[in-house]
Every structure is written in C-alpha cells, then in structure tokens.
C-alpha cells in the first residue's frame, strides 16, 4: 500500500579512493575515484521506511551533481508518494522539464544524473513499501500501469504506447561477464593472477580495456586469450573489448582490425557516445570481421538510443541505471531494443550499478525479451560490501534479489566514513595528497 507525504530529501557526496589501486582505470579515465551522489527520501508515514537512490560519478564533480539534486528537491518535497507513482510519467516529465534547469541539461548531463538519483530513491521507496524488490514490482504490474511510467515523448516514431502493451512474460536468472581482471592500471602479473582466479571461480566471459597503446593492447589481449582459450560464444569462453570513447572513427576501424585476431565479441564505446553516424560507420566496417559494436553507458537519454537503433549503429545495447532517468526511461529503451531485436547487455560496476541494474535485466528477461540469447550483464567486483543488500553472484550469474527495494541502500557507517570531504577516509587522504 503506497503511503506517506515526502517530508525530507537529503543528498551526500560519497567517494571511494579507488584510484589508489588503479581500479576502474581505462583509456580515458585514468584515475577514477568511484563515487556517488547518495539520495535518501523520507516520508511522514509511521513505518519509517526510507527510499535510497544513487547516481554514479568518478570523484571530482560529484559536488556538482549534489547541487543539481538539491535544485530538483522542490519537485519532490511535500508530494504524496501515491500521487507520484499514480502519475509517474507526469512526475518524470516534471523533473526532466523544469523550465529553468532544462536549459543547462535537457535530459542529459549533470541534471539528468541528478534526476536518476532522485527517481532511483523513489523507486526504492515504492518497492520497499510494497515489500518487493524492484524487479518483482515491475513484473507484477498491470501492463497499462507499467507503460504509464514511461515518457514516450520524442520516441513515438519508433515506439508508441500501443506497441509497448504487446509484451509477454517468462522467468529465470541472468548470465554475467567480469571486468574486474583487466583494468588498464593493472600490471600483467595482476591481470594474470586475477584472470586465473576468475576462471577458478567459474567465470568464462572477460572484458579487457583497450585504446591507450596498440602494442600494449596486443600483449594484454593475448594474455587473456591464451588463458581463456580460443572459443568465441556466449556459452563458452569469451572476450570483449572496451575503448571508453578513446578513438576517432577511422582510428577505431584501423585499431580494431588489428585486434580482430583475438576474436572479441564486441568493441565497446569505440568513439564519442554522441556520434551516431560514426558508430554506424564503425559497425559497417567491423561486423564483417565478426566484431559487434556495444555502447550505451554514456548515452544521455532515450533519443540517442532511438537513433543508434535506427542507424543500425550497434549490435549490443548497454543501458545504465544511473545515466538515464532511472527505471522510467530505461523501460522505454528496453522496449525499443526488443522492437529492433537488439540484445541488451547492461553496463554495471561503479558504485551500486550492479545492485541497480540487476533489477532491470531480470525484468527485461521476464517481461520483455523472454530470451538469454546473446545477452550478458557486466559485473565488477568492487565496493559491494558497502551496501546493505549487495548483489549476489553464483556460477557467474546474477541471482534475483529477494529483499524489498532497489538494492540501493548503503550502510550508514560506509557513508559516514567515505563522505567527501569530512569523512574519516578523506580526512586522512586529502592532507597527504596536498603534500
């Protein structure tokens, strides 16, 4: 039973010094400190249930996202939760169409990241009150209620509300791949050690970061290919590559033509995420080599995804649970991917992205795609210990979460310890960095 008026919205800047160990480093982001703008929504309901939401950042700039969340707070405070979820499409549009904030971020950038954090907290609160994990809340919804959460503005040339009501349902778990072994900041010895341990733990799908130096890429890809074997299927041993937007279009084609011998399933983010036609050009050149194009983690909104699909610019679609406007906008992208018959292979990792995206992929399988063919979700083994309901991986697969909510609630001790700049961790690190 949905209940309560939203009485308080707080947001904190939480950062983890992952750059100290080279964790998360890639060709474009060489020293990331995995961070989050962490939003907590409270109501006047007697049950005391809180909604927790995050959006993922890389350290510097998190304070800007925090400011954007506070700028959106007036759209949330003093609203009845029943009214919000009863017209979720309208509430989503209210957040994304603020007449003044929209000028600095029309469904993209900092404002959209802040929107995701707020909406993630609302979904967490709603699901907790219903006593269900978010994926189950979505699966159990009447189709018209589900579709009423989606803003179809700007995408009706590809997907209408009537199209979205034709989906079927089915149920199962979800295969994962690991990115934890091959960050660019790791030495060859570390790469070998982590890859060997992952194989021992049952992982068969590995992603390697590329794009900074071709000879270095050749060496590292050979190490992984030698360790996992020559097979290239989603059911056996598999290698993917990720350039994190490092290349121009011709450079991407040339570079990947030389890496093709390592039989990657895909090259992820080969160029600017805004370059739809560039991705289409790369796709046309690399698909004959057996290399698909994967992108989406930096796509600002559903319109970019629409155009990528229309241009046949990708073979694997990678939604992100914090880049888009939470569940609401991701639903529209899942439905468009289904219509174009493109598999969804979400981006995850970061701070809480695995915890969030598991709900989306499980819902996608049960209610939208009804298929695991060519589908796999990213997994990164970092920072899960800071969450009250951490993601569960068994046999290299995501297991459906059972706890109510969106799995976004962090341990208060972790938040206090890593809050920037006054938390215990940063009080020790900042003086050392200044010296």
CSV table of N, CA and C in Angstrom, one decimal, residues 183-252:
chain,number,residue,atom,x,y,z
A,183,UNK,N,41.7,-4.0,-15.9
A,183,UNK,CA,41.8,-2.5,-15.9
A,183,UNK,C,43.2,-2.1,-16.4
A,184,UNK,N,43.2,-1.0,-17.1
A,184,UNK,CA,44.5,-0.5,-17.7
A,184,UNK,C,45.5,-0.2,-16.6
A,185,UNK,N,45.1,0.1,-15.4
A,185,UNK,CA,46.0,0.4,-14.3
A,185,UNK,C,46.7,-0.8,-13.7
A,186,UNK,N,46.3,-2.1,-14.2
A,186,UNK,CA,46.9,-3.3,-13.6
A,186,UNK,C,48.1,-3.7,-14.4
A,187,UNK,N,49.1,-4.3,-13.7
A,187,UNK,CA,50.2,-4.9,-14.3
A,187,UNK,C,49.8,-6.2,-15.0
A,188,UNK,N,50.7,-6.7,-15.8
A,188,UNK,CA,50.5,-8.0,-16.5
A,188,UNK,C,50.3,-9.1,-15.4
A,189,UNK,N,51.2,-9.1,-14.4
A,189,UNK,CA,51.1,-10.1,-13.3
A,189,UNK,C,49.8,-10.1,-12.6
A,190,UNK,N,49.3,-8.9,-12.3
A,190,UNK,CA,48.0,-8.7,-11.7
A,190,UNK,C,46.9,-9.2,-12.6
A,191,UNK,N,47.0,-8.9,-13.8
A,191,UNK,CA,46.0,-9.4,-14.8
A,191,UNK,C,45.9,-10.9,-14.8
A,192,UNK,N,47.1,-11.5,-14.9
A,192,UNK,CA,47.2,-13.0,-15.0
A,192,UNK,C,46.6,-13.6,-13.7
A,193,UNK,N,47.0,-13.0,-12.5
A,193,UNK,CA,46.5,-13.5,-11.3
A,193,UNK,C,45.0,-13.4,-11.1
A,194,UNK,N,44.4,-12.3,-11.5
A,194,UNK,CA,43.0,-12.1,-11.3
A,194,UNK,C,42.2,-12.9,-12.3
A,195,UNK,N,42.8,-13.0,-13.6
A,195,UNK,CA,42.1,-13.9,-14.6
A,195,UNK,C,42.1,-15.3,-14.2
A,196,UNK,N,43.2,-15.8,-13.6
A,196,UNK,CA,43.3,-17.2,-13.2
A,196,UNK,C,42.3,-17.5,-12.0
A,197,UNK,N,42.2,-16.5,-11.1
A,197,UNK,CA,41.3,-16.7,-10.0
A,197,UNK,C,39.8,-16.7,-10.5
A,198,UNK,N,39.6,-15.8,-11.5
A,198,UNK,CA,38.2,-15.7,-12.0
A,198,UNK,C,37.8,-17.0,-12.7
A,199,UNK,N,38.8,-17.6,-13.5
A,199,UNK,CA,38.5,-18.8,-14.1
A,199,UNK,C,38.2,-19.9,-13.1
A,200,UNK,N,39.0,-19.9,-12.0
A,200,UNK,CA,38.8,-20.9,-11.0
A,200,UNK,C,37.4,-20.7,-10.3
A,201,UNK,N,36.9,-19.5,-10.3
A,201,UNK,CA,35.6,-19.2,-9.7
A,201,UNK,C,34.5,-19.4,-10.6
A,202,UNK,N,34.8,-19.8,-11.8
A,202,UNK,CA,33.7,-20.2,-12.8
A,202,UNK,C,33.4,-19.1,-13.8
A,203,UNK,N,34.1,-18.0,-13.9
A,203,UNK,CA,33.9,-17.0,-14.9
A,203,UNK,C,34.4,-17.5,-16.2
A,204,UNK,N,33.6,-17.2,-17.3
A,204,UNK,CA,34.1,-17.6,-18.6
A,204,UNK,C,34.0,-16.4,-19.6
A,205,UNK,N,33.5,-15.3,-19.1
A,205,UNK,CA,33.4,-14.1,-20.0
A,205,UNK,C,34.1,-13.0,-19.4
A,206,UNK,N,35.1,-12.4,-20.2
A,206,UNK,CA,36.0,-11.4,-19.7
A,206,UNK,C,36.0,-10.2,-20.6
A,207,UNK,N,36.1,-9.0,-20.0
A,207,UNK,CA,36.3,-7.8,-20.8
A,207,UNK,C,37.6,-7.1,-20.5
A,208,UNK,N,38.3,-6.7,-21.5
A,208,UNK,CA,39.6,-6.1,-21.4
A,208,UNK,C,39.5,-4.6,-21.9
A,209,UNK,N,40.1,-3.7,-21.1
A,209,UNK,CA,40.2,-2.3,-21.5
A,209,UNK,C,41.3,-2.1,-22.6
A,210,UNK,N,41.0,-1.4,-23.6
A,210,UNK,CA,42.0,-1.1,-24.7
A,210,UNK,C,41.9,0.3,-25.1
A,211,UNK,N,42.8,0.8,-26.0
A,211,UNK,CA,42.7,2.1,-26.6
A,211,UNK,C,43.8,3.1,-26.3
A,212,UNK,N,44.7,2.8,-25.3
A,212,UNK,CA,45.7,3.7,-25.0
A,212,UNK,C,47.0,3.5,-25.8
A,213,UNK,N,47.3,2.2,-26.0
A,213,UNK,CA,48.6,1.9,-26.8
A,213,UNK,C,48.3,0.6,-27.5
A,214,UNK,N,48.5,0.5,-28.8
A,214,UNK,CA,48.2,-0.7,-29.5
A,214,UNK,C,49.0,-1.9,-29.2
A,215,UNK,N,50.3,-1.7,-29.0
A,215,UNK,CA,51.2,-2.8,-28.7
A,215,UNK,C,50.9,-3.3,-27.3
A,216,UNK,N,50.6,-2.4,-26.4
A,216,UNK,CA,50.2,-2.9,-25.0
A,216,UNK,C,48.8,-3.6,-25.1
A,217,UNK,N,47.9,-3.2,-25.9
A,217,UNK,CA,46.6,-3.9,-26.1
A,217,UNK,C,46.9,-5.3,-26.7
A,218,UNK,N,47.7,-5.4,-27.7
A,218,UNK,CA,48.0,-6.7,-28.3
A,218,UNK,C,48.5,-7.7,-27.3
A,219,UNK,N,49.5,-7.2,-26.4
A,219,UNK,CA,50.1,-8.1,-25.4
A,219,UNK,C,49.0,-8.5,-24.4
A,220,UNK,N,48.3,-7.6,-23.9
A,220,UNK,CA,47.3,-7.9,-22.8
A,220,UNK,C,46.2,-8.8,-23.4
A,221,UNK,N,45.7,-8.5,-24.6
A,221,UNK,CA,44.6,-9.3,-25.2
A,221,UNK,C,45.2,-10.7,-25.4
A,222,UNK,N,46.4,-10.9,-25.8
A,222,UNK,CA,47.0,-12.2,-26.0
A,222,UNK,C,47.1,-13.0,-24.7
A,223,UNK,N,47.4,-12.3,-23.6
A,223,UNK,CA,47.5,-12.9,-22.3
A,223,UNK,C,46.1,-13.5,-21.9
A,224,UNK,N,45.1,-12.7,-22.1
A,224,UNK,CA,43.7,-13.2,-21.7
A,224,UNK,C,43.2,-14.3,-22.7
A,225,UNK,N,43.5,-14.1,-24.0
A,225,UNK,CA,43.0,-15.1,-24.9
A,225,UNK,C,43.8,-16.4,-24.7
A,226,UNK,N,45.1,-16.4,-24.3
A,226,UNK,CA,45.8,-17.6,-24.0
A,226,UNK,C,45.2,-18.3,-22.8
A,227,UNK,N,44.7,-17.5,-21.8
A,227,UNK,CA,44.2,-18.0,-20.6
A,227,UNK,C,42.8,-18.6,-20.7
A,228,UNK,N,42.0,-17.9,-21.5
A,228,UNK,CA,40.6,-18.4,-21.6
A,228,UNK,C,40.3,-19.3,-22.7
A,229,UNK,N,41.3,-19.4,-23.7
A,229,UNK,CA,41.1,-20.3,-24.8
A,229,UNK,C,40.6,-19.7,-26.0
A,230,UNK,N,40.5,-20.4,-27.1
A,230,UNK,CA,40.1,-19.8,-28.4
A,230,UNK,C,38.6,-19.7,-28.7
A,231,UNK,N,37.8,-20.3,-27.9
A,231,UNK,CA,36.3,-20.3,-28.2
A,231,UNK,C,35.7,-18.9,-28.2
A,232,UNK,N,34.7,-18.7,-29.0
A,232,UNK,CA,34.0,-17.4,-29.0
A,232,UNK,C,32.5,-17.6,-29.1
A,233,UNK,N,31.9,-17.9,-28.0
A,233,UNK,CA,30.5,-18.0,-27.9
A,233,UNK,C,30.1,-17.5,-26.5
A,234,UNK,N,28.8,-17.1,-26.4
A,234,UNK,CA,28.3,-16.7,-25.1
A,234,UNK,C,28.2,-17.8,-24.1
A,235,UNK,N,28.2,-19.0,-24.6
A,235,UNK,CA,28.1,-20.1,-23.6
A,235,UNK,C,29.4,-20.7,-23.2
A,236,UNK,N,30.5,-20.3,-23.9
A,236,UNK,CA,31.8,-20.8,-23.6
A,236,UNK,C,32.7,-19.6,-23.2
A,237,UNK,N,34.0,-19.7,-23.6
A,237,UNK,CA,34.9,-18.6,-23.2
A,237,UNK,C,34.9,-17.5,-24.2
A,238,UNK,N,34.9,-16.3,-23.6
A,238,UNK,CA,34.5,-15.1,-24.4
A,238,UNK,C,35.4,-13.9,-24.0
A,239,UNK,N,35.7,-13.1,-25.0
A,239,UNK,CA,36.5,-11.9,-24.7
A,239,UNK,C,35.8,-10.7,-25.3
A,240,UNK,N,35.6,-9.6,-24.6
A,240,UNK,CA,35.1,-8.4,-25.1
A,240,UNK,C,36.1,-7.3,-24.9
A,241,UNK,N,36.0,-6.2,-25.6
A,241,UNK,CA,37.0,-5.1,-25.5
A,241,UNK,C,36.2,-3.8,-25.3
A,242,UNK,N,36.9,-2.8,-24.6
A,242,UNK,CA,36.3,-1.6,-24.3
A,242,UNK,C,37.3,-0.4,-24.5
A,243,UNK,N,37.0,0.5,-25.4
A,243,UNK,CA,37.9,1.6,-25.7
A,243,UNK,C,37.5,2.9,-24.9
A,244,UNK,N,36.3,2.9,-24.3
A,244,UNK,CA,35.9,4.0,-23.5
A,244,UNK,C,36.0,5.4,-24.2
A,245,UNK,N,35.6,5.4,-25.5
A,245,UNK,CA,35.4,6.6,-26.3
A,245,UNK,C,36.8,7.2,-26.8
A,246,UNK,N,37.8,6.4,-26.8
A,246,UNK,CA,39.2,6.9,-27.0
A,246,UNK,C,39.4,7.4,-28.4
A,247,UNK,N,38.8,6.7,-29.4
A,247,UNK,CA,39.2,6.9,-30.8
A,247,UNK,C,38.3,7.7,-31.7
A,248,UNK,N,38.9,8.3,-32.7
A,248,UNK,CA,38.2,8.8,-33.8
A,248,UNK,C,37.6,7.7,-34.7
A,249,UNK,N,36.7,7.9,-35.6
A,249,UNK,CA,36.1,6.8,-36.3
A,249,UNK,C,37.1,6.0,-37.2
A,250,UNK,N,37.9,6.7,-38.0
A,250,UNK,CA,38.9,5.9,-38.8
A,250,UNK,C,39.9,5.1,-37.9
A,251,UNK,N,40.3,5.8,-36.8
A,251,UNK,CA,41.2,5.1,-35.9
A,251,UNK,C,40.6,3.9,-35.2
A,252,UNK,N,39.3,3.9,-34.9
A,252,UNK,CA,38.6,2.8,-34.3
A,252,UNK,C,38.6,1.6,-35.3
